N, CA, C and O atoms as a GROMACS GRO file, in nm:
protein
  372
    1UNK      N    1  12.713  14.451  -8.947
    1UNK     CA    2  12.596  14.536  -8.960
    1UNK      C    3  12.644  14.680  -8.963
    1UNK      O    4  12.719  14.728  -8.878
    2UNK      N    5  12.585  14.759  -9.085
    2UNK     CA    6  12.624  14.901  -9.053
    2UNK      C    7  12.561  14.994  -8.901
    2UNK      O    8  12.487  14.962  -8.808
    3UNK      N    9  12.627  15.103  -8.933
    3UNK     CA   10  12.615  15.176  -8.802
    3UNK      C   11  12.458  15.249  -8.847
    3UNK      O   12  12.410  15.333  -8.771
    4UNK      N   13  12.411  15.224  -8.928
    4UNK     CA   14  12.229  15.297  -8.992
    4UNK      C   15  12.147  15.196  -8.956
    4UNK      O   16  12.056  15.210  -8.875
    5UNK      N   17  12.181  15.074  -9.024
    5UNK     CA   18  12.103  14.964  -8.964
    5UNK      C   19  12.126  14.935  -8.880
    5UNK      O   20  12.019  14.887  -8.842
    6UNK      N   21  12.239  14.913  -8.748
    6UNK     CA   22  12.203  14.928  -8.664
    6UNK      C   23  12.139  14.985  -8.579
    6UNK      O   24  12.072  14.932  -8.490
    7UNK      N   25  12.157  15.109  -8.602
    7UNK     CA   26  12.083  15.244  -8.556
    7UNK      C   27  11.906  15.208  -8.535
    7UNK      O   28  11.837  15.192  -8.435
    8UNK      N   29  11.876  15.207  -8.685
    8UNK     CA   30  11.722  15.169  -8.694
    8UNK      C   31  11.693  15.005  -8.640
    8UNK      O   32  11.585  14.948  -8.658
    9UNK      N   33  11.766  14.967  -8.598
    9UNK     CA   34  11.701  14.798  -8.545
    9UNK      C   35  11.745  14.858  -8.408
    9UNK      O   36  11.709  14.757  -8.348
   10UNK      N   37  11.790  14.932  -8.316
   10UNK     CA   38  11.789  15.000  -8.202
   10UNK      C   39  11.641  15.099  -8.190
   10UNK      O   40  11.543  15.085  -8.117
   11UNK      N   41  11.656  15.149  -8.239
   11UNK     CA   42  11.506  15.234  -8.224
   11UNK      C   43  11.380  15.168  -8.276
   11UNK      O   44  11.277  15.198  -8.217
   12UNK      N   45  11.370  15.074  -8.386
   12UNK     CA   46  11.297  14.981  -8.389
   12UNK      C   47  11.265  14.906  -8.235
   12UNK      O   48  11.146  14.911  -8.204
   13UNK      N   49  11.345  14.846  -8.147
   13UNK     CA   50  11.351  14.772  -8.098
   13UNK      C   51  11.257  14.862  -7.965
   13UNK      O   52  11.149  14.837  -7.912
   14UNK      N   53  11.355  14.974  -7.944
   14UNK     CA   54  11.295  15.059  -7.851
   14UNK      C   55  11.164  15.118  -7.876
   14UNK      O   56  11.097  15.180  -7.794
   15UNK      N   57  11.141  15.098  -7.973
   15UNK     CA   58  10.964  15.148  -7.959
   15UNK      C   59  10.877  15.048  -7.958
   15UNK      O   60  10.766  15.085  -7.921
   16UNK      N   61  10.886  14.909  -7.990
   16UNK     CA   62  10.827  14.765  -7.973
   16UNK      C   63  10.879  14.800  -7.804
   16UNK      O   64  10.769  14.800  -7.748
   17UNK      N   65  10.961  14.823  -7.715
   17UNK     CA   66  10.956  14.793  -7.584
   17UNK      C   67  10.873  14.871  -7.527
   17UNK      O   68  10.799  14.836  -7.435
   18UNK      N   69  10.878  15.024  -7.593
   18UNK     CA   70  10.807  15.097  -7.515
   18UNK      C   71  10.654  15.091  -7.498
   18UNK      O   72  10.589  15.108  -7.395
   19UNK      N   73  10.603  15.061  -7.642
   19UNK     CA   74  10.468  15.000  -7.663
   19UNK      C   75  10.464  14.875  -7.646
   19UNK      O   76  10.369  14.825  -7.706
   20UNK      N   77  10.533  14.791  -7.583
   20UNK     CA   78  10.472  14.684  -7.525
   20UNK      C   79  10.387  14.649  -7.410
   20UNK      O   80  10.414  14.686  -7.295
   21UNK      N   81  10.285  14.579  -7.440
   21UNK     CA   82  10.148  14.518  -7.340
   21UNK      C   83  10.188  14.505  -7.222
   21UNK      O   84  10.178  14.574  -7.120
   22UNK      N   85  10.253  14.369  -7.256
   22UNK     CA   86  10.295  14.266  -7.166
   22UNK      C   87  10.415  14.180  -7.195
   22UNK      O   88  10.416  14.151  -7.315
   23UNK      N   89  10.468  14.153  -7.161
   23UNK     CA   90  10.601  14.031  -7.203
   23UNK      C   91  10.509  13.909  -7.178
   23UNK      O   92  10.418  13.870  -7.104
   24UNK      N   93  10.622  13.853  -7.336
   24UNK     CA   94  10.527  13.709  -7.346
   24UNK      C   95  10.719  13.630  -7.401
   24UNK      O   96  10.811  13.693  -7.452
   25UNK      N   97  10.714  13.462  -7.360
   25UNK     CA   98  10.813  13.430  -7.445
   25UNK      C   99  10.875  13.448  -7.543
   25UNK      O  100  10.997  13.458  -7.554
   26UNK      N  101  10.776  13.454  -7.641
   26UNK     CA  102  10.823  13.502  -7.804
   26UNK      C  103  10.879  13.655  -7.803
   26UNK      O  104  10.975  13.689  -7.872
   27UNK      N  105  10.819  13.731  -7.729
   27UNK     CA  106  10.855  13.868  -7.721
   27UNK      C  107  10.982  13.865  -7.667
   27UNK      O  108  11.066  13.904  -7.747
   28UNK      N  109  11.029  13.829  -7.551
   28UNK     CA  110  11.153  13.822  -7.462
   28UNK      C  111  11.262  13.771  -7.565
   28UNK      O  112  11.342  13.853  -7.609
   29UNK      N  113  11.270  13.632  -7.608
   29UNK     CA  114  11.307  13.567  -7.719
   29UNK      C  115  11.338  13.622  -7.815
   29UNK      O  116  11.445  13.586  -7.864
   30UNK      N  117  11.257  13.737  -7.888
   30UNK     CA  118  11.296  13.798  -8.018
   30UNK      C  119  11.399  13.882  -7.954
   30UNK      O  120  11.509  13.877  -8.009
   31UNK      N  121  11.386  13.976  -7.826
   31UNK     CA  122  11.440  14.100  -7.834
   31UNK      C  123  11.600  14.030  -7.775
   31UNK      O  124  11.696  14.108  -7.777
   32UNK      N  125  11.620  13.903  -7.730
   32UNK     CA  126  11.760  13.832  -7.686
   32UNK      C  127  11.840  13.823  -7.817
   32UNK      O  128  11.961  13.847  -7.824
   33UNK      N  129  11.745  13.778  -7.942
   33UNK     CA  130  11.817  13.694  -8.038
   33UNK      C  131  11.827  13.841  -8.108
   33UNK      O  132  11.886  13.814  -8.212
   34UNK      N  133  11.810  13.939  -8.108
   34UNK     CA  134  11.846  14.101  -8.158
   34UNK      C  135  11.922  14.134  -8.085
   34UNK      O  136  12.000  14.196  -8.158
   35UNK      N  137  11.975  14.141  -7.951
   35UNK     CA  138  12.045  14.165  -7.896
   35UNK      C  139  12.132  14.118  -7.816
   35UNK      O  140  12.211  14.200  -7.769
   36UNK      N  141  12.144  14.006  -7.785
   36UNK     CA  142  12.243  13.944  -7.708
   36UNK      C  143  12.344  13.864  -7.759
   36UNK      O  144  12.311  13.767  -7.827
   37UNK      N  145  12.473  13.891  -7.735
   37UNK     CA  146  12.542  13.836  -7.793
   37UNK      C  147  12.649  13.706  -7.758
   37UNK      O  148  12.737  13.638  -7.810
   38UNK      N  149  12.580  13.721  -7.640
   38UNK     CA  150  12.686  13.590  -7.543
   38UNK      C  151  12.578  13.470  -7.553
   38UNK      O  152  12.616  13.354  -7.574
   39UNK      N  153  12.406  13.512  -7.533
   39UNK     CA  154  12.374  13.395  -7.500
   39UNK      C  155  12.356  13.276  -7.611
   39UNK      O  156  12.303  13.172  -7.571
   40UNK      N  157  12.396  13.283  -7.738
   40UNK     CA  158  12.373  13.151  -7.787
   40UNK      C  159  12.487  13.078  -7.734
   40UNK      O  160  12.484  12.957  -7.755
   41UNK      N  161  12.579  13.121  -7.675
   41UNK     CA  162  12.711  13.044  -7.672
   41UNK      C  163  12.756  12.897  -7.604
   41UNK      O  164  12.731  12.869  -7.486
   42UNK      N  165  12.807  12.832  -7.672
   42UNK     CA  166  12.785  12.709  -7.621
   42UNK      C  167  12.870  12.676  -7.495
   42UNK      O  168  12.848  12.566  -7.444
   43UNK      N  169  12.985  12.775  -7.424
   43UNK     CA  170  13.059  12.838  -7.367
   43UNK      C  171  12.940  12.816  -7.195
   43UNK      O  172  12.968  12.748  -7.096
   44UNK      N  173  12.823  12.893  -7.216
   44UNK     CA  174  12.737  12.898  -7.152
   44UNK      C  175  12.599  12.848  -7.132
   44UNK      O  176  12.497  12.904  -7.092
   45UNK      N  177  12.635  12.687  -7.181
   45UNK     CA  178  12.482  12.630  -7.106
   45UNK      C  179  12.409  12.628  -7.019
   45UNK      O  180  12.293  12.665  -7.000
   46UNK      N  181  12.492  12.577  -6.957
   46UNK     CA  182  12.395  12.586  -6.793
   46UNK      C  183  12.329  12.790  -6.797
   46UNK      O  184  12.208  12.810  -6.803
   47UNK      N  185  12.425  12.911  -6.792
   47UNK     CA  186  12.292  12.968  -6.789
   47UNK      C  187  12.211  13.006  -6.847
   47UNK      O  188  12.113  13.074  -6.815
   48UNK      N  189  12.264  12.941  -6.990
   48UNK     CA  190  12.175  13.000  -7.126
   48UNK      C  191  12.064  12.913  -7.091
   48UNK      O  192  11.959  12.976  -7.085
   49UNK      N  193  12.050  12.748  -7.056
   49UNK     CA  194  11.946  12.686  -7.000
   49UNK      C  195  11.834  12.707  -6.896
   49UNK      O  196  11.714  12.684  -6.891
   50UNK      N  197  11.956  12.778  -6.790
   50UNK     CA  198  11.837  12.866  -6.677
   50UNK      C  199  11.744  13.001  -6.715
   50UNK      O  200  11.633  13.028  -6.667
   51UNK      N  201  11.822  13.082  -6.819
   51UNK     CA  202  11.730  13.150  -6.850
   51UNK      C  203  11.589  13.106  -6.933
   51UNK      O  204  11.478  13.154  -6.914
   52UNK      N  205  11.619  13.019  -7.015
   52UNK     CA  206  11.513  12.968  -7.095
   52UNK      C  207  11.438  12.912  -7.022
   52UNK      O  208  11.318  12.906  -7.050
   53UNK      N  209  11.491  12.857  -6.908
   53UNK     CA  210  11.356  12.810  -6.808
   53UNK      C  211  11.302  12.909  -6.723
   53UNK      O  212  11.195  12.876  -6.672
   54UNK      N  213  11.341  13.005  -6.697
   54UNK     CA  214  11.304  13.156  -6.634
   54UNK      C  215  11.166  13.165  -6.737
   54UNK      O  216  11.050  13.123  -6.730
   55UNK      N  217  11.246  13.241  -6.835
   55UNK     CA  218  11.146  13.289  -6.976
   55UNK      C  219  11.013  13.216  -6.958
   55UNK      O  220  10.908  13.271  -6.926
   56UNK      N  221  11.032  13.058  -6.985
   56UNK     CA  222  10.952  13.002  -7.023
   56UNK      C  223  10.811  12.979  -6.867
   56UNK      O  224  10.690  12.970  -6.850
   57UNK      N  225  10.906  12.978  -6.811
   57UNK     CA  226  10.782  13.006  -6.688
   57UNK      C  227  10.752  13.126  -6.640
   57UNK      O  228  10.746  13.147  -6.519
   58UNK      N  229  10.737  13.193  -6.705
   58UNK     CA  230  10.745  13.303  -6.669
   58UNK      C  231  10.778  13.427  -6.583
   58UNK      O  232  10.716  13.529  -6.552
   59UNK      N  233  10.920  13.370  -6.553
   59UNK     CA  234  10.992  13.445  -6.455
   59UNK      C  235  11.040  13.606  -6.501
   59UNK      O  236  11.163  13.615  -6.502
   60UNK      N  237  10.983  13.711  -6.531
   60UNK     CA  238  11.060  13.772  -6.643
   60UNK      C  239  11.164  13.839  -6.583
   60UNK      O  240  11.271  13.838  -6.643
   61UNK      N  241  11.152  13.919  -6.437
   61UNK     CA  242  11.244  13.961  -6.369
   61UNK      C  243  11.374  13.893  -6.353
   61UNK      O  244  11.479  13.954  -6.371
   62UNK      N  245  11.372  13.759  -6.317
   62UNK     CA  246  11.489  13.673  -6.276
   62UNK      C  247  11.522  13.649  -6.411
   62UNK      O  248  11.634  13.604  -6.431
   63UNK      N  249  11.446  13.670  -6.510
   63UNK     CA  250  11.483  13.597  -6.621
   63UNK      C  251  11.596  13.709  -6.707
   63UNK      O  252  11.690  13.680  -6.781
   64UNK      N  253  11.534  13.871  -6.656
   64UNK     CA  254  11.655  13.953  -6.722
   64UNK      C  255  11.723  14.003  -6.600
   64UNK      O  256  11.715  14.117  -6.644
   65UNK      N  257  11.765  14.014  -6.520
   65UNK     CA  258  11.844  13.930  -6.426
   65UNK      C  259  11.984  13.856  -6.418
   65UNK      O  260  12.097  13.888  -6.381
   66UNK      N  261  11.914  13.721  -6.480
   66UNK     CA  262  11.986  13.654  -6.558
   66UNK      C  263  12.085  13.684  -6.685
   66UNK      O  264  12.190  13.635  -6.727
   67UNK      N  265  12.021  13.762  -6.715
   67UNK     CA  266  12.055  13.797  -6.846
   67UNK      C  267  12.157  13.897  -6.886
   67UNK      O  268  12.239  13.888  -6.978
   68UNK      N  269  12.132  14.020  -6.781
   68UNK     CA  270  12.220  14.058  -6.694
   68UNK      C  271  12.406  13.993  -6.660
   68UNK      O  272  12.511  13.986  -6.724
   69UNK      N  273  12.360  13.962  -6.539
   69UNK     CA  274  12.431  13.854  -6.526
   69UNK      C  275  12.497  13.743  -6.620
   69UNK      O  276  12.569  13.659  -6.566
   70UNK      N  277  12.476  13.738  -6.764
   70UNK     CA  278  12.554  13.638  -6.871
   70UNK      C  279  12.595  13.750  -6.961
   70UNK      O  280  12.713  13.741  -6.997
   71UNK      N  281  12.534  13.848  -7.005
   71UNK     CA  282  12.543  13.936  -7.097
   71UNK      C  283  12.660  14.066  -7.038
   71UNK      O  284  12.761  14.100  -7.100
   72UNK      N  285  12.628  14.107  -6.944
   72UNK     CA  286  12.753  14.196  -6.884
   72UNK      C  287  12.798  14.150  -6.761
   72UNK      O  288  12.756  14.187  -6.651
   73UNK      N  289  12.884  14.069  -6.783
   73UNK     CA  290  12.918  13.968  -6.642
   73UNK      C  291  13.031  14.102  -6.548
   73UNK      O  292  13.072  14.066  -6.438
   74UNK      N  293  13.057  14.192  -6.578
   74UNK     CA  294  13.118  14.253  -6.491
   74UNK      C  295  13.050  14.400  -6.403
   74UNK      O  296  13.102  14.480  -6.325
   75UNK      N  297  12.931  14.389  -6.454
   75UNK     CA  298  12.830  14.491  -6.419
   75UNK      C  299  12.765  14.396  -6.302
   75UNK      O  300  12.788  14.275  -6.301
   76UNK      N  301  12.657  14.481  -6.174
   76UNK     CA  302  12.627  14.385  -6.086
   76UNK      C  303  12.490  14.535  -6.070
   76UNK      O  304  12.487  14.657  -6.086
   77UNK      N  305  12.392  14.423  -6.030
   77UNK     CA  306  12.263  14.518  -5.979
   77UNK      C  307  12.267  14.607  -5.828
   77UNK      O  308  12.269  14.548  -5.720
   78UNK      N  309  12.267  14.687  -5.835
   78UNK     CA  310  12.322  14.833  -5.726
   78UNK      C  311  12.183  14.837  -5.644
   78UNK      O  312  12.160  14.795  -5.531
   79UNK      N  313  12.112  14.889  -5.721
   79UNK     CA  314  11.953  14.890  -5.657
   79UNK      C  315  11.857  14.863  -5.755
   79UNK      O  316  11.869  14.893  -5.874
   80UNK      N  317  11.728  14.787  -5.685
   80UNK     CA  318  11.656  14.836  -5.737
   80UNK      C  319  11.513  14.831  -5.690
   80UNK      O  320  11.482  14.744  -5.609
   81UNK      N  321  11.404  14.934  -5.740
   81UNK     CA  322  11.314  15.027  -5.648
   81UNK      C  323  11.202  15.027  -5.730
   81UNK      O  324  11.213  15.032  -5.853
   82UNK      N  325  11.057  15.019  -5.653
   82UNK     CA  326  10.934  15.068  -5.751
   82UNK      C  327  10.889  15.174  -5.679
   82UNK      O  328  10.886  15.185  -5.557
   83UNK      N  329  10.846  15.268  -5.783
   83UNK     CA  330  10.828  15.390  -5.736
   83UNK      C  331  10.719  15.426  -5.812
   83UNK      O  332  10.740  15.415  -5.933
   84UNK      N  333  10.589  15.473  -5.777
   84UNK     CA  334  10.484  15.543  -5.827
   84UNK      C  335  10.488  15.441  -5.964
   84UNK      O  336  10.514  15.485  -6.077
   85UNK      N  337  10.460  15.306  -5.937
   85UNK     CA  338  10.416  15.219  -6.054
   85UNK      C  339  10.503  15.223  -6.165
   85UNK      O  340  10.471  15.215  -6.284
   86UNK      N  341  10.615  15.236  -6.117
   86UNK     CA  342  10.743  15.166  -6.212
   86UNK      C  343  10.852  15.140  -6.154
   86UNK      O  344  10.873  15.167  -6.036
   87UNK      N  345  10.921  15.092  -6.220
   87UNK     CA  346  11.073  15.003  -6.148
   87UNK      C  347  11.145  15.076  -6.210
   87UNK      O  348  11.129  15.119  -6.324
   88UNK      N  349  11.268  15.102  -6.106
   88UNK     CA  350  11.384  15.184  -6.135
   88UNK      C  351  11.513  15.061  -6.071
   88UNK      O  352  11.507  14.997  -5.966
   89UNK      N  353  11.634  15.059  -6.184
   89UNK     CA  354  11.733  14.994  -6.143
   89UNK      C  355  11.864  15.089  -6.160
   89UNK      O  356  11.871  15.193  -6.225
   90UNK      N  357  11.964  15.026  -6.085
   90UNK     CA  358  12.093  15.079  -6.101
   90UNK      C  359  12.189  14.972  -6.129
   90UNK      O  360  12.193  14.872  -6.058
   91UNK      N  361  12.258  14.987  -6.221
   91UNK     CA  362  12.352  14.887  -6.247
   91UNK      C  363  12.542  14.951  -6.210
   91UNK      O  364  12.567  15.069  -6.232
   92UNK      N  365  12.594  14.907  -6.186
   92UNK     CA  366  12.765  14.960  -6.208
   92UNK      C  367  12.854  14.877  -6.213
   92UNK      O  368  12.823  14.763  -6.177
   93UNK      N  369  12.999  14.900  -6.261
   93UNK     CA  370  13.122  14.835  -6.270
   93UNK      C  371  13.158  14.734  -6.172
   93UNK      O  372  13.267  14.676  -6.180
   0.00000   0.00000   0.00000
């Protein structure tokens, strides 16, 4: 993929998040299969399986989380905080 189209399927992506409602499966789902690059891997069933059962019940927190956790396996969640009706996280090395 060029570095333009990528570009615009990044800011595409980020303004579908920012104007998003609500998370729904299909929504979560599209923005994995645009961006993630570990989880089709067959390398990783078991948690490519747990997330889909996250997703699908609607776990969405545990579910990116998860996702987290398969997608940057050397990054780990530092904090994280709701503050005046939003969530703030920290991630690091």
């Amino acid at each position: 993929m060029s570095l333009l189209v990528e570009s615009q399927t990044t800011a595409e992506l980020g303004h579908r998040l920012r104007n998003a409602y609500a998370v729904t499966a299909e929504f979560l789902f599209d923005i994995i299969g645009q961006t993630c690059r570990r989880f089709p891997s067959t390398n990783q069933n078991g948690k490519t399986a747990r997330i889909e059962r996250l997703i699908e019940s609607g776990a969405w927190t545990d579910a990116a989380l998860a996702l987290i956790d398969l997608e940057l396996p050397q990054w780990q969640l530092r904090r994280i905080a709701y503050d005046e009706g939003e969530w703030h996280c920290a991630l690091s090395r």
